[in-house]
Amino acid sequence: MNRVNAVILDRMQSEIPLIPELAGHLIAGGGKRMRPMLTLACARLLDYPGDRHHKLAAAVEFIHTATLLHDDVVDGSDMRRGKTAANLIFGNPAAVLVGDFLFSRAFELMVEDGSLKVLKILSNASAVIAEGEVNQLTAQRQINTSEEKYLDIIGSKTAALFAAACRISAVVAERPEADELALDAYGRNLGIAFQLVDDAIDYVSDGATMGKDAGDDFRDGKVTLPVILAHSRGSEDERKFWHNAMLGHRVSAEDFAYATRLLREHGAIDDTLERARHYGQRAIDALGPFPASGAKDALVEAVEFAIARAY
Amino acid sequence: MNRVNAVILDRMQSEIPLIPELAGHLIAGGGKRMRPMLTLACARLLDYPGDRHHKLAAAVEFIHTATLLHDDVVDGSDMRRGKTAANLIFGNPAAVLVGDFLFSRAFELMVEDGSLKVLKILSNASAVIAEGEVNQLTAQRQINTSEEKYLDIIGSKTAALFAAACRISAVVAERPEADELALDAYGRNLGIAFQLVDDAIDYVSDGATMGKDAGDDFRDGKVTLPVILAHSRGSEDERKFWHNAMLGHRVSAEDFAYATRLLREHGAIDDTLERARHYGQRAIDALGPFPASGAKDALVEAVEFAIARAY
């Protein structure tokens, strides 16, 4: 991971000082490096002896960072990774443009690596992420969003990059397609579990532990699974409440307290986490074809870590 | 060009209806298709018999469209190509995300083509464009911006994509590097001329003829060459005026009228256009190595067209 961090720090440089300054605020300032760690762990799982995956893991993190910068502009976020969001410090224009820079840099890194297959996987993932983000935007404030549509959205906006981060290791290790698909499935299911947990946490966290405030999704009218379940299981009056809340008409501290009470009453948080465990288990089972190893244990632990964040 | 347009229309589709809707507003709604036309004209200059350049020309237009969408968010633009800017109709969030989608789609098209050399040229151009945009943002409202720095900025934000659009034709036609470099120089100089003319027009156009309002740069505090020249040639009082104007303190209709009067008095518009003709001539001379042909005439005409827009 030190090698990956070195690539990240080296390649976010630019003659335009604002670029490393803004990128550094987000990249150097914490972040779990979950996605590049997955690329590394999968490479280790396959006993890949080379070092191509360092550059590619950095590319994955750049794509992720670019989407975070743009997400914060889109959502008008206040906090990210426990710090003031970059767009609030440097302004939306700089956040948009530095996101574009990091995105381009990611492709430069992939081109340097030279694998068209990796380029295909990650350019496709990038388009799917953007589609997922637009889809999420379209679904915002729509209380009638179905669980199926919600799963579509998080499958695109989150799980696609997890899947790609894992799959590219099988490509550089020159493994058969079955291994690519197994790692893709592992990453995709882990990504869905990860996002489900994130969406549950948004109703139970405090800013200090999670690096962002509880209730962001509630105030933004993002119809996540906890809300979908509570709405679907609720009384007529409760459904009216959710309808109005998602429209932004019921977003006071009292409204949020009421919302979390409804979520508890209907087991919506518990069942969201239950769904997360389901996808987590599928991720673990996707690793079935690979023999036991320390790397495999680490990938199983990554799933457990993703889910344990909620507790 | 019909083939390119067919690729553009086909590949801006998505299951998420907002994507083709927003992209179509900008792409279908006019635009000169200057950059993809350059790719085609250069391919014709080199007697390239294949059809790979259609997809790549569409990729170039997607990159350009993505930067336009993000620019309009960054600048808070009201108008683009004679229509209400997409961000005003669909909102900044959608404009940012659909830009990301088109950018990813551009890379998917390049990956389908399969040339790592083309991918390298265009991923590098994309990073340089983003750097240029950030540089421009940093220089905004800084009246002491030098002509050198201004040329750096427009060389990155505009000319890099013109250069790449031309150069990739030499790559697909499998021509020697000297031809690549000649077309790169043609495109780069044309791009600089094009932007110089654009920046002059911003002080003399009316919305009806140019598709955007005169004075946008003035009100945004963008220190373009006309301002740099008028400031550098002006009296102490006039310099104070420009200083305050770029800071946004003198942006009334009267202030703008005074500004255009100063520009005329100091020959700042004429000399900006003179600089444009200089780069236009360099573009034409860069075509020296290529024998006379209809395609060469078309490339010379493209330069003349870029400059004639100011008259």
PDB file of N, CA and C in Angstrom, chain B residues 206-284:
ATOM      1  N   ASP B 206     -23.126  40.523 -30.179  1.00  0.00           N
ATOM      2  CA  ASP B 206     -24.398  40.546 -29.494  1.00  0.00           C
ATOM      3  C   ASP B 206     -24.892  39.106 -29.385  1.00  0.00           C
ATOM      4  N   GLY B 207     -25.750  38.864 -28.417  1.00  0.00           N
ATOM      5  CA  GLY B 207     -26.202  37.490 -28.140  1.00  0.00           C
ATOM      6  C   GLY B 207     -26.760  36.802 -29.370  1.00  0.00           C
ATOM      7  N   ALA B 208     -27.457  37.544 -30.220  1.00  0.00           N
ATOM      8  CA  ALA B 208     -28.141  36.940 -31.364  1.00  0.00           C
ATOM      9  C   ALA B 208     -27.147  36.297 -32.332  1.00  0.00           C
ATOM     10  N   THR B 209     -26.014  36.963 -32.599  1.00  0.00           N
ATOM     11  CA  THR B 209     -25.104  36.404 -33.598  1.00  0.00           C
ATOM     12  C   THR B 209     -24.168  35.356 -33.018  1.00  0.00           C
ATOM     13  N   MET B 210     -23.785  35.496 -31.744  1.00  0.00           N
ATOM     14  CA  MET B 210     -22.763  34.604 -31.214  1.00  0.00           C
ATOM     15  C   MET B 210     -23.287  33.468 -30.351  1.00  0.00           C
ATOM     16  N   GLY B 211     -24.559  33.491 -30.011  1.00  0.00           N
ATOM     17  CA  GLY B 211     -25.077  32.425 -29.163  1.00  0.00           C
ATOM     18  C   GLY B 211     -24.704  32.611 -27.713  1.00  0.00           C
ATOM     19  N   LYS B 212     -24.054  33.702 -27.396  1.00  0.00           N
ATOM     20  CA  LYS B 212     -23.862  34.051 -25.990  1.00  0.00           C
ATOM     21  C   LYS B 212     -23.759  35.568 -25.889  1.00  0.00           C
ATOM     22  N   ASP B 213     -23.919  36.078 -24.691  1.00  0.00           N
ATOM     23  CA  ASP B 213     -23.933  37.521 -24.522  1.00  0.00           C
ATOM     24  C   ASP B 213     -22.524  38.094 -24.525  1.00  0.00           C
ATOM     25  N   ALA B 214     -22.399  39.303 -25.100  1.00  0.00           N
ATOM     26  CA  ALA B 214     -21.145  40.028 -24.949  1.00  0.00           C
ATOM     27  C   ALA B 214     -20.968  40.367 -23.478  1.00  0.00           C
ATOM     28  N   GLY B 215     -19.712  40.428 -23.063  1.00  0.00           N
ATOM     29  CA  GLY B 215     -19.437  40.887 -21.705  1.00  0.00           C
ATOM     30  C   GLY B 215     -19.392  39.798 -20.656  1.00  0.00           C
ATOM     31  N   ASP B 216     -19.594  38.543 -21.047  1.00  0.00           N
ATOM     32  CA  ASP B 216     -19.525  37.461 -20.048  1.00  0.00           C
ATOM     33  C   ASP B 216     -18.152  37.436 -19.368  1.00  0.00           C
ATOM     34  N   ASP B 217     -17.093  37.478 -20.187  1.00  0.00           N
ATOM     35  CA  ASP B 217     -15.745  37.431 -19.618  1.00  0.00           C
ATOM     36  C   ASP B 217     -15.507  38.642 -18.719  1.00  0.00           C
ATOM     37  N   PHE B 218     -15.997  39.795 -19.173  1.00  0.00           N
ATOM     38  CA  PHE B 218     -15.831  41.037 -18.403  1.00  0.00           C
ATOM     39  C   PHE B 218     -16.471  40.885 -17.029  1.00  0.00           C
ATOM     40  N   ARG B 219     -17.721  40.420 -17.025  1.00  0.00           N
ATOM     41  CA  ARG B 219     -18.437  40.293 -15.749  1.00  0.00           C
ATOM     42  C   ARG B 219     -17.863  39.172 -14.872  1.00  0.00           C
ATOM     43  N   ASP B 220     -17.305  38.132 -15.526  1.00  0.00           N
ATOM     44  CA  ASP B 220     -16.721  37.031 -14.749  1.00  0.00           C
ATOM     45  C   ASP B 220     -15.304  37.336 -14.269  1.00  0.00           C
ATOM     46  N   GLY B 221     -14.773  38.493 -14.690  1.00  0.00           N
ATOM     47  CA  GLY B 221     -13.402  38.819 -14.285  1.00  0.00           C
ATOM     48  C   GLY B 221     -12.361  37.921 -14.931  1.00  0.00           C
ATOM     49  N   LYS B 222     -12.647  37.472 -16.183  1.00  0.00           N
ATOM     50  CA  LYS B 222     -11.655  36.664 -16.900  1.00  0.00           C
ATOM     51  C   LYS B 222     -10.677  37.596 -17.608  1.00  0.00           C
ATOM     52  N   VAL B 223      -9.422  37.475 -17.253  1.00  0.00           N
ATOM     53  CA  VAL B 223      -8.423  38.395 -17.795  1.00  0.00           C
ATOM     54  C   VAL B 223      -7.908  37.840 -19.121  1.00  0.00           C
ATOM     55  N   THR B 224      -8.591  38.230 -20.205  1.00  0.00           N
ATOM     56  CA  THR B 224      -8.228  37.754 -21.539  1.00  0.00           C
ATOM     57  C   THR B 224      -7.319  38.779 -22.223  1.00  0.00           C
ATOM     58  N   LEU B 225      -6.782  38.403 -23.400  1.00  0.00           N
ATOM     59  CA  LEU B 225      -5.779  39.270 -24.029  1.00  0.00           C
ATOM     60  C   LEU B 225      -6.273  40.694 -24.286  1.00  0.00           C
ATOM     61  N   PRO B 226      -7.513  40.918 -24.753  1.00  0.00           N
ATOM     62  CA  PRO B 226      -7.928  42.310 -24.942  1.00  0.00           C
ATOM     63  C   PRO B 226      -7.735  43.146 -23.664  1.00  0.00           C
ATOM     64  N   VAL B 227      -8.078  42.574 -22.534  1.00  0.00           N
ATOM     65  CA  VAL B 227      -7.932  43.301 -21.269  1.00  0.00           C
ATOM     66  C   VAL B 227      -6.463  43.477 -20.912  1.00  0.00           C
ATOM     67  N   ILE B 228      -5.687  42.414 -21.113  1.00  0.00           N
ATOM     68  CA  ILE B 228      -4.250  42.495 -20.790  1.00  0.00           C
ATOM     69  C   ILE B 228      -3.607  43.629 -21.588  1.00  0.00           C
ATOM     70  N   LEU B 229      -3.944  43.729 -22.883  1.00  0.00           N
ATOM     71  CA  LEU B 229      -3.345  44.772 -23.727  1.00  0.00           C
ATOM     72  C   LEU B 229      -3.826  46.160 -23.316  1.00  0.00           C
ATOM     73  N   ALA B 230      -5.141  46.307 -23.114  1.00  0.00           N
ATOM     74  CA  ALA B 230      -5.672  47.633 -22.757  1.00  0.00           C
ATOM     75  C   ALA B 230      -5.127  48.071 -21.403  1.00  0.00           C
ATOM     76  N   HIS B 231      -5.001  47.136 -20.483  1.00  0.00           N
ATOM     77  CA  HIS B 231      -4.459  47.459 -19.155  1.00  0.00           C
ATOM     78  C   HIS B 231      -3.002  47.866 -19.276  1.00  0.00           C
ATOM     79  N   SER B 232      -2.261  47.101 -20.033  1.00  0.00           N
ATOM     80  CA  SER B 232      -0.824  47.370 -20.135  1.00  0.00           C
ATOM     81  C   SER B 232      -0.561  48.697 -20.848  1.00  0.00           C
ATOM     82  N   ARG B 233      -1.449  49.082 -21.767  1.00  0.00           N
ATOM     83  CA  ARG B 233      -1.249  50.323 -22.527  1.00  0.00           C
ATOM     84  C   ARG B 233      -1.957  51.516 -21.902  1.00  0.00           C
ATOM     85  N   GLY B 234      -2.704  51.283 -20.828  1.00  0.00           N
ATOM     86  CA  GLY B 234      -3.570  52.324 -20.288  1.00  0.00           C
ATOM     87  C   GLY B 234      -2.885  53.269 -19.315  1.00  0.00           C
ATOM     88  N   SER B 235      -3.562  54.364 -18.997  1.00  0.00           N
ATOM     89  CA  SER B 235      -3.095  55.327 -17.991  1.00  0.00           C
ATOM     90  C   SER B 235      -3.297  54.730 -16.604  1.00  0.00           C
ATOM     91  N   GLU B 236      -2.774  55.422 -15.604  1.00  0.00           N
ATOM     92  CA  GLU B 236      -2.953  54.968 -14.216  1.00  0.00           C
ATOM     93  C   GLU B 236      -4.441  54.807 -13.888  1.00  0.00           C
ATOM     94  N   ASP B 237      -5.227  55.810 -14.291  1.00  0.00           N
ATOM     95  CA  ASP B 237      -6.666  55.765 -14.007  1.00  0.00           C
ATOM     96  C   ASP B 237      -7.331  54.576 -14.703  1.00  0.00           C
ATOM     97  N   GLU B 238      -6.921  54.393 -15.937  1.00  0.00           N
ATOM     98  CA  GLU B 238      -7.505  53.270 -16.682  1.00  0.00           C
ATOM     99  C   GLU B 238      -7.122  51.932 -16.053  1.00  0.00           C
ATOM    100  N   ARG B 239      -5.895  51.833 -15.600  1.00  0.00           N
ATOM    101  CA  ARG B 239      -5.475  50.586 -14.937  1.00  0.00           C
ATOM    102  C   ARG B 239      -6.294  50.338 -13.682  1.00  0.00           C
ATOM    103  N   LYS B 240      -6.578  51.430 -12.975  1.00  0.00           N
ATOM    104  CA  LYS B 240      -7.412  51.296 -11.774  1.00  0.00           C
ATOM    105  C   LYS B 240      -8.795  50.773 -12.160  1.00  0.00           C
ATOM    106  N   PHE B 241      -9.300  51.324 -13.265  1.00  0.00           N
ATOM    107  CA  PHE B 241     -10.610  50.858 -13.732  1.00  0.00           C
ATOM    108  C   PHE B 241     -10.582  49.357 -14.009  1.00  0.00           C
ATOM    109  N   TRP B 242      -9.573  48.908 -14.753  1.00  0.00           N
ATOM    110  CA  TRP B 242      -9.499  47.470 -15.094  1.00  0.00           C
ATOM    111  C   TRP B 242      -9.343  46.610 -13.850  1.00  0.00           C
ATOM    112  N   HIS B 243      -8.538  47.113 -12.936  1.00  0.00           N
ATOM    113  CA  HIS B 243      -8.349  46.390 -11.675  1.00  0.00           C
ATOM    114  C   HIS B 243      -9.692  46.184 -10.981  1.00  0.00           C
ATOM    115  N   ASN B 244     -10.435  47.283 -10.844  1.00  0.00           N
ATOM    116  CA  ASN B 244     -11.732  47.206 -10.161  1.00  0.00           C
ATOM    117  C   ASN B 244     -12.751  46.389 -10.965  1.00  0.00           C
ATOM    118  N   ALA B 245     -12.708  46.547 -12.278  1.00  0.00           N
ATOM    119  CA  ALA B 245     -13.653  45.819 -13.124  1.00  0.00           C
ATOM    120  C   ALA B 245     -13.429  44.314 -12.983  1.00  0.00           C
ATOM    121  N   MET B 246     -12.169  43.885 -13.042  1.00  0.00           N
ATOM    122  CA  MET B 246     -11.880  42.445 -12.948  1.00  0.00           C
ATOM    123  C   MET B 246     -12.250  41.897 -11.562  1.00  0.00           C
ATOM    124  N   LEU B 247     -12.210  42.788 -10.561  1.00  0.00           N
ATOM    125  CA  LEU B 247     -12.635  42.358  -9.226  1.00  0.00           C
ATOM    126  C   LEU B 247     -14.158  42.296  -9.107  1.00  0.00           C
ATOM    127  N   GLY B 248     -14.838  42.771 -10.167  1.00  0.00           N
ATOM    128  CA  GLY B 248     -16.293  42.694 -10.155  1.00  0.00           C
ATOM    129  C   GLY B 248     -16.949  43.946  -9.575  1.00  0.00           C
ATOM    130  N   HIS B 249     -16.136  45.017  -9.372  1.00  0.00           N
ATOM    131  CA  HIS B 249     -16.706  46.236  -8.792  1.00  0.00           C
ATOM    132  C   HIS B 249     -17.214  47.214  -9.856  1.00  0.00           C
ATOM    133  N   ARG B 250     -16.895  46.983 -11.100  1.00  0.00           N
ATOM    134  CA  ARG B 250     -17.311  47.902 -12.180  1.00  0.00           C
ATOM    135  C   ARG B 250     -17.880  47.078 -13.330  1.00  0.00           C
ATOM    136  N   VAL B 251     -19.072  46.561 -13.161  1.00  0.00           N
ATOM    137  CA  VAL B 251     -19.590  45.656 -14.185  1.00  0.00           C
ATOM    138  C   VAL B 251     -20.977  46.056 -14.674  1.00  0.00           C
ATOM    139  N   SER B 252     -21.330  47.327 -14.522  1.00  0.00           N
ATOM    140  CA  SER B 252     -22.614  47.796 -15.052  1.00  0.00           C
ATOM    141  C   SER B 252     -22.535  47.904 -16.580  1.00  0.00           C
ATOM    142  N   ALA B 253     -23.672  48.148 -17.201  1.00  0.00           N
ATOM    143  CA  ALA B 253     -23.693  48.344 -18.657  1.00  0.00           C
ATOM    144  C   ALA B 253     -22.816  49.529 -19.047  1.00  0.00           C
ATOM    145  N   GLU B 254     -22.832  50.575 -18.229  1.00  0.00           N
ATOM    146  CA  GLU B 254     -21.989  51.746 -18.515  1.00  0.00           C
ATOM    147  C   GLU B 254     -20.517  51.384 -18.414  1.00  0.00           C
ATOM    148  N   ASP B 255     -20.191  50.617 -17.379  1.00  0.00           N
ATOM    149  CA  ASP B 255     -18.801  50.184 -17.221  1.00  0.00           C
ATOM    150  C   ASP B 255     -18.354  49.373 -18.428  1.00  0.00           C
ATOM    151  N   PHE B 256     -19.233  48.484 -18.889  1.00  0.00           N
ATOM    152  CA  PHE B 256     -18.878  47.649 -20.029  1.00  0.00           C
ATOM    153  C   PHE B 256     -18.690  48.516 -21.280  1.00  0.00           C
ATOM    154  N   ALA B 257     -19.559  49.526 -21.446  1.00  0.00           N
ATOM    155  CA  ALA B 257     -19.428  50.439 -22.592  1.00  0.00           C
ATOM    156  C   ALA B 257     -18.097  51.183 -22.516  1.00  0.00           C
ATOM    157  N   TYR B 258     -17.744  51.608 -21.311  1.00  0.00           N
ATOM    158  CA  TYR B 258     -16.462  52.294 -21.124  1.00  0.00           C
ATOM    159  C   TYR B 258     -15.312  51.343 -21.453  1.00  0.00           C
ATOM    160  N   ALA B 259     -15.431  50.107 -20.995  1.00  0.00           N
ATOM    161  CA  ALA B 259     -14.383  49.105 -21.245  1.00  0.00           C
ATOM    162  C   ALA B 259     -14.176  48.918 -22.751  1.00  0.00           C
ATOM    163  N   THR B 260     -15.267  48.754 -23.484  1.00  0.00           N
ATOM    164  CA  THR B 260     -15.112  48.524 -24.932  1.00  0.00           C
ATOM    165  C   THR B 260     -14.511  49.765 -25.605  1.00  0.00           C
ATOM    166  N   ARG B 261     -14.844  50.958 -25.059  1.00  0.00           N
ATOM    167  CA  ARG B 261     -14.246  52.175 -25.624  1.00  0.00           C
ATOM    168  C   ARG B 261     -12.727  52.175 -25.403  1.00  0.00           C
ATOM    169  N   LEU B 262     -12.305  51.799 -24.191  1.00  0.00           N
ATOM    170  CA  LEU B 262     -10.864  51.725 -23.904  1.00  0.00           C
ATOM    171  C   LEU B 262     -10.183  50.701 -24.810  1.00  0.00           C
ATOM    172  N   LEU B 263     -10.842  49.568 -25.004  1.00  0.00           N
ATOM    173  CA  LEU B 263     -10.256  48.532 -25.864  1.00  0.00           C
ATOM    174  C   LEU B 263     -10.037  49.075 -27.269  1.00  0.00           C
ATOM    175  N   ARG B 264     -11.044  49.799 -27.778  1.00  0.00           N
ATOM    176  CA  ARG B 264     -10.926  50.370 -29.127  1.00  0.00           C
ATOM    177  C   ARG B 264      -9.806  51.399 -29.179  1.00  0.00           C
ATOM    178  N   GLU B 265      -9.814  52.312 -28.189  1.00  0.00           N
ATOM    179  CA  GLU B 265      -8.808  53.385 -28.165  1.00  0.00           C
ATOM    180  C   GLU B 265      -7.391  52.845 -28.207  1.00  0.00           C
ATOM    181  N   HIS B 266      -7.175  51.737 -27.497  1.00  0.00           N
ATOM    182  CA  HIS B 266      -5.812  51.192 -27.414  1.00  0.00           C
ATOM    183  C   HIS B 266      -5.557  50.119 -28.461  1.00  0.00           C
ATOM    184  N   GLY B 267      -6.481  49.947 -29.368  1.00  0.00           N
ATOM    185  CA  GLY B 267      -6.297  48.928 -30.408  1.00  0.00           C
ATOM    186  C   GLY B 267      -6.215  47.515 -29.852  1.00  0.00           C
ATOM    187  N   ALA B 268      -6.825  47.294 -28.694  1.00  0.00           N
ATOM    188  CA  ALA B 268      -6.661  45.993 -28.030  1.00  0.00           C
ATOM    189  C   ALA B 268      -7.408  44.879 -28.754  1.00  0.00           C
ATOM    190  N   ILE B 269      -8.558  45.216 -29.334  1.00  0.00           N
ATOM    191  CA  ILE B 269      -9.294  44.195 -30.093  1.00  0.00           C
ATOM    192  C   ILE B 269      -8.560  43.895 -31.402  1.00  0.00           C
ATOM    193  N   ASP B 270      -8.197  44.972 -32.114  1.00  0.00           N
ATOM    194  CA  ASP B 270      -7.475  44.781 -33.374  1.00  0.00           C
ATOM    195  C   ASP B 270      -6.210  43.961 -33.171  1.00  0.00           C
ATOM    196  N   ASP B 271      -5.489  44.263 -32.101  1.00  0.00           N
ATOM    197  CA  ASP B 271      -4.222  43.553 -31.911  1.00  0.00           C
ATOM    198  C   ASP B 271      -4.428  42.127 -31.416  1.00  0.00           C
ATOM    199  N   THR B 272      -5.514  41.891 -30.692  1.00  0.00           N
ATOM    200  CA  THR B 272      -5.849  40.500 -30.329  1.00  0.00           C
ATOM    201  C   THR B 272      -6.117  39.711 -31.603  1.00  0.00           C
ATOM    202  N   LEU B 273      -6.850  40.328 -32.529  1.00  0.00           N
ATOM    203  CA  LEU B 273      -7.140  39.642 -33.792  1.00  0.00           C
ATOM    204  C   LEU B 273      -5.884  39.505 -34.644  1.00  0.00           C
ATOM    205  N   GLU B 274      -4.973  40.474 -34.518  1.00  0.00           N
ATOM    206  CA  GLU B 274      -3.698  40.371 -35.220  1.00  0.00           C
ATOM    207  C   GLU B 274      -2.921  39.164 -34.693  1.00  0.00           C
ATOM    208  N   ARG B 275      -2.917  39.014 -33.366  1.00  0.00           N
ATOM    209  CA  ARG B 275      -2.270  37.835 -32.780  1.00  0.00           C
ATOM    210  C   ARG B 275      -2.940  36.554 -33.307  1.00  0.00           C
ATOM    211  N   ALA B 276      -4.259  36.588 -33.407  1.00  0.00           N
ATOM    212  CA  ALA B 276      -4.978  35.410 -33.899  1.00  0.00           C
ATOM    213  C   ALA B 276      -4.531  35.075 -35.323  1.00  0.00           C
ATOM    214  N   ARG B 277      -4.384  36.125 -36.154  1.00  0.00           N
ATOM    215  CA  ARG B 277      -3.940  35.873 -37.535  1.00  0.00           C
ATOM    216  C   ARG B 277      -2.530  35.283 -37.557  1.00  0.00           C
ATOM    217  N   HIS B 278      -1.690  35.746 -36.634  1.00  0.00           N
ATOM    218  CA  HIS B 278      -0.335  35.181 -36.518  1.00  0.00           C
ATOM    219  C   HIS B 278      -0.391  33.675 -36.269  1.00  0.00           C
ATOM    220  N   TYR B 279      -1.185  33.269 -35.277  1.00  0.00           N
ATOM    221  CA  TYR B 279      -1.269  31.830 -34.992  1.00  0.00           C
ATOM    222  C   TYR B 279      -1.970  31.089 -36.128  1.00  0.00           C
ATOM    223  N   GLY B 280      -2.938  31.755 -36.755  1.00  0.00           N
ATOM    224  CA  GLY B 280      -3.611  31.141 -37.901  1.00  0.00           C
ATOM    225  C   GLY B 280      -2.622  30.873 -39.028  1.00  0.00           C
ATOM    226  N   GLN B 281      -1.727  31.828 -39.261  1.00  0.00           N
ATOM    227  CA  GLN B 281      -0.723  31.646 -40.307  1.00  0.00           C
ATOM    228  C   GLN B 281       0.227  30.512 -39.951  1.00  0.00           C
ATOM    229  N   ARG B 282       0.588  30.435 -38.681  1.00  0.00           N
ATOM    230  CA  ARG B 282       1.455  29.326 -38.255  1.00  0.00           C
ATOM    231  C   ARG B 282       0.759  27.983 -38.462  1.00  0.00           C
ATOM    232  N   ALA B 283      -0.550  27.966 -38.207  1.00  0.00           N
ATOM    233  CA  ALA B 283      -1.309  26.728 -38.444  1.00  0.00           C
ATOM    234  C   ALA B 283      -1.224  26.338 -39.913  1.00  0.00           C
ATOM    235  N   ILE B 284      -1.453  27.314 -40.785  1.00  0.00           N
ATOM    236  CA  ILE B 284      -1.423  27.039 -42.226  1.00  0.00           C
ATOM    237  C   ILE B 284      -0.033  26.579 -42.659  1.00  0.00           C
TER     238      ILE B 284
END
